[in-house]
Amino acid sequence: TQSTSTPEESSAPEETSSVGETTAAAPAPFDGEVSVAIVQQSGQGDYFQQYLNGTRQQAEALGMTLDVYDAQGDNATQATQLEQAIASGVDAIIVRHGLPDTLCTGVNDALEAGIAVIIYDVVIQECAPDAVQTQQSDALMASLVLDQMLADVGEGVDVGYVNVAGIAPLDRRDVVWNEYTAANGWNELFKTGSFTNSTATDTAPMVTSAVTSNPSVVAIYAPYDEFTKGTLSGLEQVAGTEDVLVYGADISTADIELMIADDSQWMATGATDPNAIGAAVVRTLALHMAGELDGMTVDFPPVLITRDMLLENGITNMEDLRSSIPELNISDVSSADWIPSVTF
Amino acid sequence: MTTTTDENWALELDSITIAFGANQVLKGVDLKLRPGSVTALLGANGAGKSTLIKVLSGVYSAQGGTVRVDGDEVEIESPSDASKHGIQTVHQRIDDSIVPGLTVAENLVFEEIARGEFPAVSSLRRLMPRARTIASTLDLDWDDSILKQDVFHLGIADCQLLLLARALVHRPKVLVLDEPTSTLSASEAERLFALVEQLRDAGVAILYVSHRLSEIRQLADTVVVLRDGKVVDEQAAPFDLGVAIGAMLGREALEEESALQVQRGEGTALSISGARILDDSALVDMDFRYGEVTAIIGLIGAGKTELAQAVFGANRLEAGTFTLDGKPFAPRHPSTAVDAGVFLVPEDRAHEAMFPGWSITRTLTVPFLSRFARLGVMAGGAERAASATAIEDFGVVATGPNQPVDALSGGNQQKVVVARWMAAGPRVLILDEPFRGVDIGARTELSLKARSQAADGACVVVMLSDVDELRQVADRVIVLVEGEVRLDAYADEIDDDQIITSMSEVA
Amino acid sequence: MSTQAEITTLDRVRDLIVKYGFIVVTVALFIFFAVTEPAFATSASVLSMLKYASVTAILGLGVTFSMVVGGLDLSIGSTAGLSVQLAAMTMVFYNLTGTTAVSVVLIGGVIVGVMNAVLIVVFKIPDLLATLGMMFVIQGVKLIPVFGQSVSSGMVLPDGSTAPGKFDDWFLQIDRGTLFGIPYPVIIMMVLVVASWFVLSRTSWGRKLYAIGANPEAARLAGVKVKLHHGLAYVVSAVFASIGGIILVSRIGQGDVSAGSSSLLEAVAVALVGTSVLGIGKPNAWGTLLGALLISIVLTGMTMMGTQYYHQDTAKGLVLIVALLLSYTVSRHKNRYVPAT
Amino acid sequence: MSTQAEITTLDRVRDLIVKYGFIVVTVALFIFFAVTEPAFATSASVLSMLKYASVTAILGLGVTFSMVVGGLDLSIGSTAGLSVQLAAMTMVFYNLTGTTAVSVVLIGGVIVGVMNAVLIVVFKIPDLLATLGMMFVIQGVKLIPVFGQSVSSGMVLPDGSTAPGKFDDWFLQIDRGTLFGIPYPVIIMMVLVVASWFVLSRTSWGRKLYAIGANPEAARLAGVKVKLHHGLAYVVSAVFASIGGIILVSRIGQGDVSAGSSSLLEAVAVALVGTSVLGIGKPNAWGTLLGALLISIVLTGMTMMGTQYYHQDTAKGLVLIVALLLSYTVSRHKNRYVPAT
Ligand SMILES: Nc1ncnc2c1ncn2[C@@H]1O[C@H](COP(=O)(O)OP(=O)(O)OP(=O)(O)O)[C@@H](O)[C@H]1O
Ligand SMILES: Nc1ncnc2c1ncn2[C@@H]1O[C@H](COP(=O)(O)OP(=O)(O)OP(=O)(O)O)[C@@H](O)[C@H]1O
Ligand SMILES: [Mg+2]
Ligand SMILES: [Mg+2]
C-alpha cells in the first residue's frame, strides 16, 4: 500500500498547514510502522475532501500509512468496504459517517480482529462500546446559529426550514430546531429540501416555490451548506425576498464567498473546520492506540461564524478564517507531547 | 357439425371479409380447395392475396365469413389454431418468419418449440435430430456446422428453403405458399415444384400464390383470380390465362413480350475491367452502353448484387476498375455514384429502400434533397409536386403523396422505389431484381419505363434470374455464372434455351 | 380508394386526441395548481418555472438529436457537469474572462461529441454502450483537474497559492439577467427549441438525420453519408449539453462537483415523452419542450402545496405514465399497423 | 455452401478473439492488482469482491432478461430500493419475521413486474418509457409509508410511539452468513447465474424469449404468445431486483432511503457489457456475471491503491470502453447479423 506522501495520492489540495514540534519520543506502536484505513460513507464535496485532507496530513505527520475506502454515498458499499479494510489487515480503522446498523457488525468484527476502531459521527456506542466515538457537536452547532437568528429576527415570526429527515447529523440539528421553534413561537410555514447527489441544484427550485407561496417568512434555517446554497439561489429567483435572512451550517471557501457577497442573505453559520476535525480524529486514534486516551468519546466543538465578522476581518477564504479564529484548529484537542499536531 | 356438400373439400372459405380501419381489403371471398390438387391464386399487387392467406393462417382473424376444414366449421384465431387444423403456411416475407440470433437448427424446429411440442428443457444437441429430419424433407444438404450456425449466415434463398421445409415436415392437410419462388433460383424452384407435385399426389390441398405464369401453367389444377378483395375468375385446367390476366388487371392482357423492339445503343457509358466479383471467381470485363437495356441474368449467388453494389459504391470488389464516359470511376460511397448519375434500385426494397412509416413523397426525395432545398431549407411545395408527378407517371395506386409507403402493396412499393431513381434522370441505372413480388401489370409498366429511359439515352442495367422477365425488358443479355461472364449477346440473336443452358453450366 | 380516404380521416380524428391529449394534461395541471395555489400563476413564478425547465429542456433537445438518428446519448448529464467544472476552472484557476470560459466549454462539448461519434460510427460500438462508457469516464475525468472539489474563488490550490480569479459578473448574468423581464435561460431555451425544430423538420439535414434513424442501410443506399451525420448528431447533442452546463454553472455561481448528474434521467424522460406528444411518434423539439414544461409545472405546483420531495417523484412518474397511456393506448392502432406485402 | 463454410471458419477465428479478449482484460487486471497490492489476492478480499459483485450481478441478470426480449428495464434500481423499504417496514414497523419480510419483498417484486408488463404489452408503451415512468413512481412511492425516513429499530413514529420491531438475526445472516466459508450472497448470485443461463439457452422458454427480442413478428407467426412471455420477462426482471434488494437491506441492516438508486446504471452497464463478452453478441447470463466481476475487481483494486473516488469512475468507464472496443471493433462483422427490424 502506498503511503500518503506519494504525489498522486495527495492530489487533494493541501491547505497550507504547519506541523507542530514534538517534545517527546513516540510510544508503541508509533515507534514502528502503523497502517490505518478510513472507511468513509462519501468523499464527494468540499467538506469531505477537506476532512480527508486533514486526516491525511495528520496521519502523515504521525508516519502512518493511510488507505481510503470511499462508498460514494452508498451504504451497502460502505459495509462491504469495511470488510475489505479488515481483510487488508490494517492496524486501525477510521469509520466516518454511515448508518449505525450497517456498520455495527463490521466494527465489532474489526475489534475482534484486534484492530483499533475510531468512529466519527455514527451513533454506535451501545452496539460497539469498544470503539472510540467522536463527533462534532451538532446540537451546539445548531443552537449557536439559532441563538444568533433569535437575536436577529426575534420571537413569534414566520420562518422557513430546509432539511430532510433520516440523516444522523441533520436529525440531531432537527431536534434543536424544533426546540427553538417551540420555545420562541416561531411559525414554520414550510419545510422543504431535497437530499440528492446534486442537493444544492435540486433544492433551489423547491425553495423558490415554497417562498413564492409563503412570502411572509423573514428567516430560513438551512442546517447543511448544500441546503444553504440551494436556499440562496432559490431566493434569488423570487423578487421581494431580498431581506429574508438565511442561517446555515458548515463552512468552506466556497461558502465564505457566498456569505461575503454583496447583500448576501446568509447571516450566520455554525461550523467546524473539516481539516481540523479530520486531523483531530487521527490524533484521538493515536492516543487511543498508545493507550493514553481517557474515555471513549471525544466531541469537537463548533464555532459561530457571522457575515459581519467575516466582513470586518476581510476574510475571503478558509486560511483567513483560521488565522482569525484559531479555535477552529482545535489543535489542543487530543494532543500530546509526542504528537506533532497539524494546524491549518 | 358437418355440412352437406356434394364433394368433400379440404378447405372451404365462405364470404371472408376483413378490413383494416375503413380499408375493406377482403370483400367476401369464397374459395374451395380440393384435396390432392393445386389451386393457384392470381391477383394484382394489393388484390388481397397475402391478407387472405394471413386470415387462413390465423395471423389476422376474419371479421366475417366462415372457414371449414374437411367440412367442419373451425375458428382460426391464432397461428397455432391453423396448424392444429393442418393448415401450414409459408408467408411471402421471409424476414417475418426467420429468427436471427437463433441457430439454423433452432429455426427449423421453431414452430414446434413455439407450440411446446418440445420438452421444456432441451439442449441444442437434443434439437439436432429433429432439425436434420426437417432439413431432409427438402433434402437440403446441410451438415451440422451449418445447422449450428446463426441463421443470419444463410442466404435469402436458403432462408426460403428453411421455411418451406418447416412447413412441409408437418404433412399438412392444406399447404399455403405465398410467392415461394420469388427468391429461388431455377434449380431450387424445380426442386420445390417436384415436392409440391409429390405432396399433391399424397392428397394435400395446396394454395399457391405466384406472379409467374410459367409456374402456374406447370403446377396448377385450378386458377382463382382475386381482384380488389373479391374472386373475379375461376378456371379449371386447361386455362385461358389471357382471360385470367384480363380479369386480374381489369383490362386486356398486354402485348406479347416478343413484340419487343430490340434497340442497339452506342457509346460506352460504363466499362468494368479486371473485376473479381465473388471471392475466387476469375476476372471479368464488361461494357454497358447508352441507349439500351442490358440484362445480367444468373442464378442466386451468381454475384449480381455484388456487382451492382460495387458499381454503386455500396461495397468494394477484391479487384477491378470502372470507367464512366472514359474517365476513371471509383465510387467510395453511394453518394459519389449518385452525384455521377449512377443509380441503383436495390434488391430488397423493405431493408434497402424503404423507411418505416415514411410517406411516398419523403421516400422519393431522400437521395436528391439538395434539389428540393434552398440553402438547406426544404421547399415543401416543389417536393410534393415532384412526388405527385411521379405517382402519376408510374401509376402508383395510393391515396396520395402522403400515404406511408409501407401501407402500399408490394408492386406499388416497388414502383415508388423505382420511380425515385428514374424520375431523377440517371446516366446509368441499375435495377437489382426489380420484378420481385411484382404483378404482371406493374412488371410491364416498369419494363416499359426502363426501355423508354434507355430510348431517351440512359444506360439501363437489370439484374434478373428469370428468362420471361428478361424477354420483356432486355435488349442485350449477359449471363453471369459464379461471378463470371458466360454469354454476352443481343436478345434477338439468341433463344431462351441458349440462355438457360449457359446459365446452368458450371466451370 | 375512397375506403383509404376514410382511413386517413379516421386517423386524423385519432391524431387529434393523441396530439392534444398530452397538452390537455399539461394545461389541466397548470389550471389546477393556479386555482389551488394563488401564488402559482403569478408571472414571477411562471418565469421561474420556465427558467427551471430551461436546463432540462436544453439537455432534452440534445438527447432528442441523438434519438433522431436512432441512438440515445447517456453522456449528456456528465457532459453538462464537465462544462460546469471547465467554466469554473477557466475563470477561477486561470483568471480568464467569461467569454473565454464559454468558448472553452463549447469546445469541450465538441470534443466530447466527437469522441462519442468516433466510438459509435468508427468503432461500431452501439450508441447506448458507447455513451454509457463515456458517461462514467467524463464523470471521473471532470473532477481530476479540480481535485474533486467545488471550484470557488479564493480557494487554495495544491501549491498553497490562492486561486487568482473569480466568476465574471457578465457570466453570472447568463442565468440571472433578463431581457424585457424574460430571463436569458428562457430565451436561450426558446431559441434552441425553435432552431432544433427548424433544423429537424424543415431542412435537408434534418431529413437525413431522420432517415438514418428510420433505416440506416436504406439511407446509405440513397447516398446519405450515414456515418458523418450520425456522428454530427452526437456533436450537436454534446454541444447542447454544454450550453445547459453553462446555464447551470452561472446559476450555482461556482463549480459544483455534483451538478448535472441528476439531469440525465430527467432529460431522457422529457425527450422520450416528447416523442409521444403532438402525435408525431418520433423525437421532436416541441415535444421535448412540452415534456420539460410539464415536469417543471408538476414540481413547482407540488412544492407550493407543501408536499414532501418524495411525493414529487411519484407525481412525476404518474404524470409521465398517464401522458404515455393517453398517447400510446389511444393511438395504439397506428402502432399495430403491420404492412403486408 | 462452400463459401458459407469458409465464412464460419473465419468467424470462429474472430470469435476466439472476441470471446477471450474480454476475459483477458479481466484476468490481466486481476493479476495486475494482485501483484501491486499484496492484500488484493487474499481469499478474504477475493470473497468480499465477489460479495460486492453479487448485487450488481443479480440486478444485471434482471436487466438481461428484459434485454433478451428486446427491451430494457430502467425500474430495476428503484425496485431494489423498494424491497429495502418493504423488508425494513415489515420487520421494524409490524414486528414480523424475516421470512415474512422476504415473502413480502418478493410479492412486491412480482407486483412491480406485472405493472411493467401491463404498461408494456397491454398498453403498448415502449419498454424504455414504461419502465422509466415506473422508476420515478416507485422511487416516490417507496418513501411514503416510511415518511421519507430510513427505517431503523427503535425509531420514533409520527404518532410519537416507538417502532416495535427489529431486524431478524436470521435475516441479517442473508448477507453476513457463509456456507463452507462462502458468503450466501455469492452463492445466491451463482445459483441465479446458472439458473438464468440454463433457462435462457437450454429451454424452450428461453428460445421463445430470444425470438421475441430478435423478431417478434416471426415469433407471433410461429404461434408464440408474444405478449405473455414479453411480460413474464419483466416479472422475472423485477423479482431479480427484489432479490438484490433483500441482500442490500440485509447488508445495510436498516431501511435506507437511497439504497438501490446507484445500482441502476451499473446493472445496465454490466448487462450491456455482458452482451459483448464470450462473443455471444446477445444478452446472456455469464456475460453479465463477468461484467459485474470486472467492475468489482477494478473498484476494489483501485480503492486498495488508495486512488480518489473520481479516478474510479474514470477507470470504470475506460475499462468498459476498452472491453467494448475489443468486442465490437474486432468482431465488427458480427453486427451485420443483427436483425434489421
Ligand atoms: N395490416 C394492414 N393494415 C392496413 N392495410 C393493409 C394491411 N395489410 C395489407 N393492407 C392493405 O391491403 C391490401 C392488400 O394487401 P396484400 O398484401 O394482401 O396484397 P397482395 O395481393 O398480397 O399484393 P402483392 O402481390 O404485392 O403481395 C393493400 O392495399 C394493403 O395496403
Ligand atoms: N442476405 C444474405 N445474407 C447472407 N448471404 C447472402 C445474402 N444474400 C445473398 N447472399 C449470398 O451472397 C452470394 C451472392 O449473393 P447475390 O445476392 O449477389 O447473388 P445474386 O447473383 O445477386 O442472386 P440474387 O440477387 O438472386 O440473390 C450468394 O452466395 C448468396 O447466397
Ligand atoms: Mg402478397
Ligand atoms: Mg442479388
GROMACS .gro file of N, CA, C and O and ligand atoms in nm, chain B residues 152-156 299-306 347 432-433 436, ligand 2:
model
   99
  496PHE      N    1  -2.851  -1.612  -3.955
  496PHE     CA    2  -2.824  -1.492  -4.036
  496PHE      C    3  -2.713  -1.517  -4.137
  496PHE      O    4  -2.696  -1.440  -4.230
  497HIS      N    5  -2.637  -1.627  -4.120
  497HIS     CA    6  -2.535  -1.658  -4.219
  497HIS      C    7  -2.598  -1.708  -4.348
  497HIS      O    8  -2.533  -1.713  -4.452
  498LEU      N    9  -2.724  -1.748  -4.342
  498LEU     CA   10  -2.788  -1.807  -4.458
  498LEU      C   11  -2.824  -1.700  -4.560
  498LEU      O   12  -2.862  -1.589  -4.524
  499GLY      N   13  -2.814  -1.738  -4.685
  499GLY     CA   14  -2.862  -1.651  -4.790
  499GLY      C   15  -3.014  -1.646  -4.787
  499GLY      O   16  -3.080  -1.730  -4.727
  500ILE      N   17  -3.064  -1.545  -4.858
  500ILE     CA   18  -3.209  -1.523  -4.857
  500ILE      C   19  -3.279  -1.647  -4.913
  500ILE      O   20  -3.381  -1.692  -4.862
  643LEU      N   21  -2.819  -1.722  -6.167
  643LEU     CA   22  -2.888  -1.779  -6.051
  643LEU      C   23  -2.849  -1.703  -5.925
  643LEU      O   24  -2.754  -1.622  -5.926
  644ILE      N   25  -2.918  -1.732  -5.816
  644ILE     CA   26  -2.877  -1.668  -5.691
  644ILE      C   27  -2.735  -1.711  -5.658
  644ILE      O   28  -2.695  -1.823  -5.684
  645GLY      N   29  -2.657  -1.616  -5.610
  645GLY     CA   30  -2.519  -1.647  -5.579
  645GLY      C   31  -2.429  -1.622  -5.696
  645GLY      O   32  -2.308  -1.637  -5.686
  646ALA      N   33  -2.486  -1.580  -5.810
  646ALA     CA   34  -2.402  -1.554  -5.927
  646ALA      C   35  -2.318  -1.429  -5.905
  646ALA      O   36  -2.220  -1.408  -5.972
  647GLY      N   37  -2.360  -1.346  -5.816
  647GLY     CA   38  -2.282  -1.226  -5.784
  647GLY      C   39  -2.340  -1.101  -5.844
  647GLY      O   40  -2.273  -0.998  -5.853
  648LYS      N   41  -2.466  -1.105  -5.887
  648LYS     CA   42  -2.527  -0.988  -5.948
  648LYS      C   43  -2.531  -0.872  -5.850
  648LYS      O   44  -2.489  -0.761  -5.879
  649THR      N   45  -2.579  -0.903  -5.729
  649THR     CA   46  -2.590  -0.796  -5.631
  649THR      C   47  -2.455  -0.738  -5.596
  649THR      O   48  -2.438  -0.617  -5.590
  650GLU      N   49  -2.355  -0.826  -5.580
  650GLU     CA   50  -2.221  -0.776  -5.550
  650GLU      C   51  -2.175  -0.679  -5.657
  650GLU      O   52  -2.129  -0.569  -5.629
  691GLU      N   53  -3.200  -0.472  -5.427
  691GLU     CA   54  -3.270  -0.599  -5.440
  691GLU      C   55  -3.384  -0.612  -5.339
  691GLU      O   56  -3.493  -0.658  -5.372
  776ASP      N   57  -3.171  -0.414  -5.947
  776ASP     CA   58  -3.142  -0.548  -5.899
  776ASP      C   59  -3.272  -0.617  -5.865
  776ASP      O   60  -3.342  -0.579  -5.772
  777GLU      N   61  -3.305  -0.719  -5.944
  777GLU     CA   62  -3.430  -0.794  -5.924
  777GLU      C   63  -3.550  -0.701  -5.906
  777GLU      O   64  -3.620  -0.709  -5.804
  780ARG      N   65  -3.931  -0.858  -5.835
  780ARG     CA   66  -3.966  -0.950  -5.727
  780ARG      C   67  -4.100  -0.912  -5.665
  780ARG      O   68  -4.121  -0.799  -5.625
 1535LIG     N1   69  -2.894  -1.178  -4.706
 1535LIG     C1   70  -2.786  -1.254  -4.728
 1535LIG     N2   71  -2.711  -1.296  -4.626
 1535LIG     C2   72  -2.601  -1.371  -4.647
 1535LIG     N3   73  -2.559  -1.411  -4.768
 1535LIG     C3   74  -2.631  -1.372  -4.875
 1535LIG     C4   75  -2.745  -1.290  -4.862
 1535LIG     N4   76  -2.794  -1.266  -4.985
 1535LIG     C5   77  -2.713  -1.330  -5.072
 1535LIG     N5   78  -2.616  -1.393  -5.006
 1535LIG     C6   79  -2.511  -1.474  -5.066
 1535LIG     O1   80  -2.417  -1.389  -5.130
 1535LIG     C7   81  -2.374  -1.454  -5.251
 1535LIG     C8   82  -2.406  -1.365  -5.368
 1535LIG     O2   83  -2.541  -1.330  -5.349
 1535LIG     P1   84  -2.607  -1.233  -5.455
 1535LIG     O3   85  -2.732  -1.176  -5.398
 1535LIG     O4   86  -2.503  -1.144  -5.513
 1535LIG     O5   87  -2.648  -1.336  -5.568
 1535LIG     P2   88  -2.719  -1.275  -5.692
 1535LIG     O6   89  -2.647  -1.315  -5.812
 1535LIG     O7   90  -2.744  -1.133  -5.669
 1535LIG     O8   91  -2.854  -1.354  -5.684
 1535LIG     P3   92  -2.980  -1.286  -5.619
 1535LIG     O9   93  -2.969  -1.142  -5.647
 1535LIG    O10   94  -3.093  -1.357  -5.688
 1535LIG    O11   95  -2.968  -1.316  -5.470
 1535LIG     C9   96  -2.456  -1.583  -5.261
 1535LIG    O12   97  -2.378  -1.686  -5.201
 1535LIG    C10   98  -2.576  -1.557  -5.173
 1535LIG    O13   99  -2.623  -1.679  -5.116
   0.00000   0.00000   0.00000
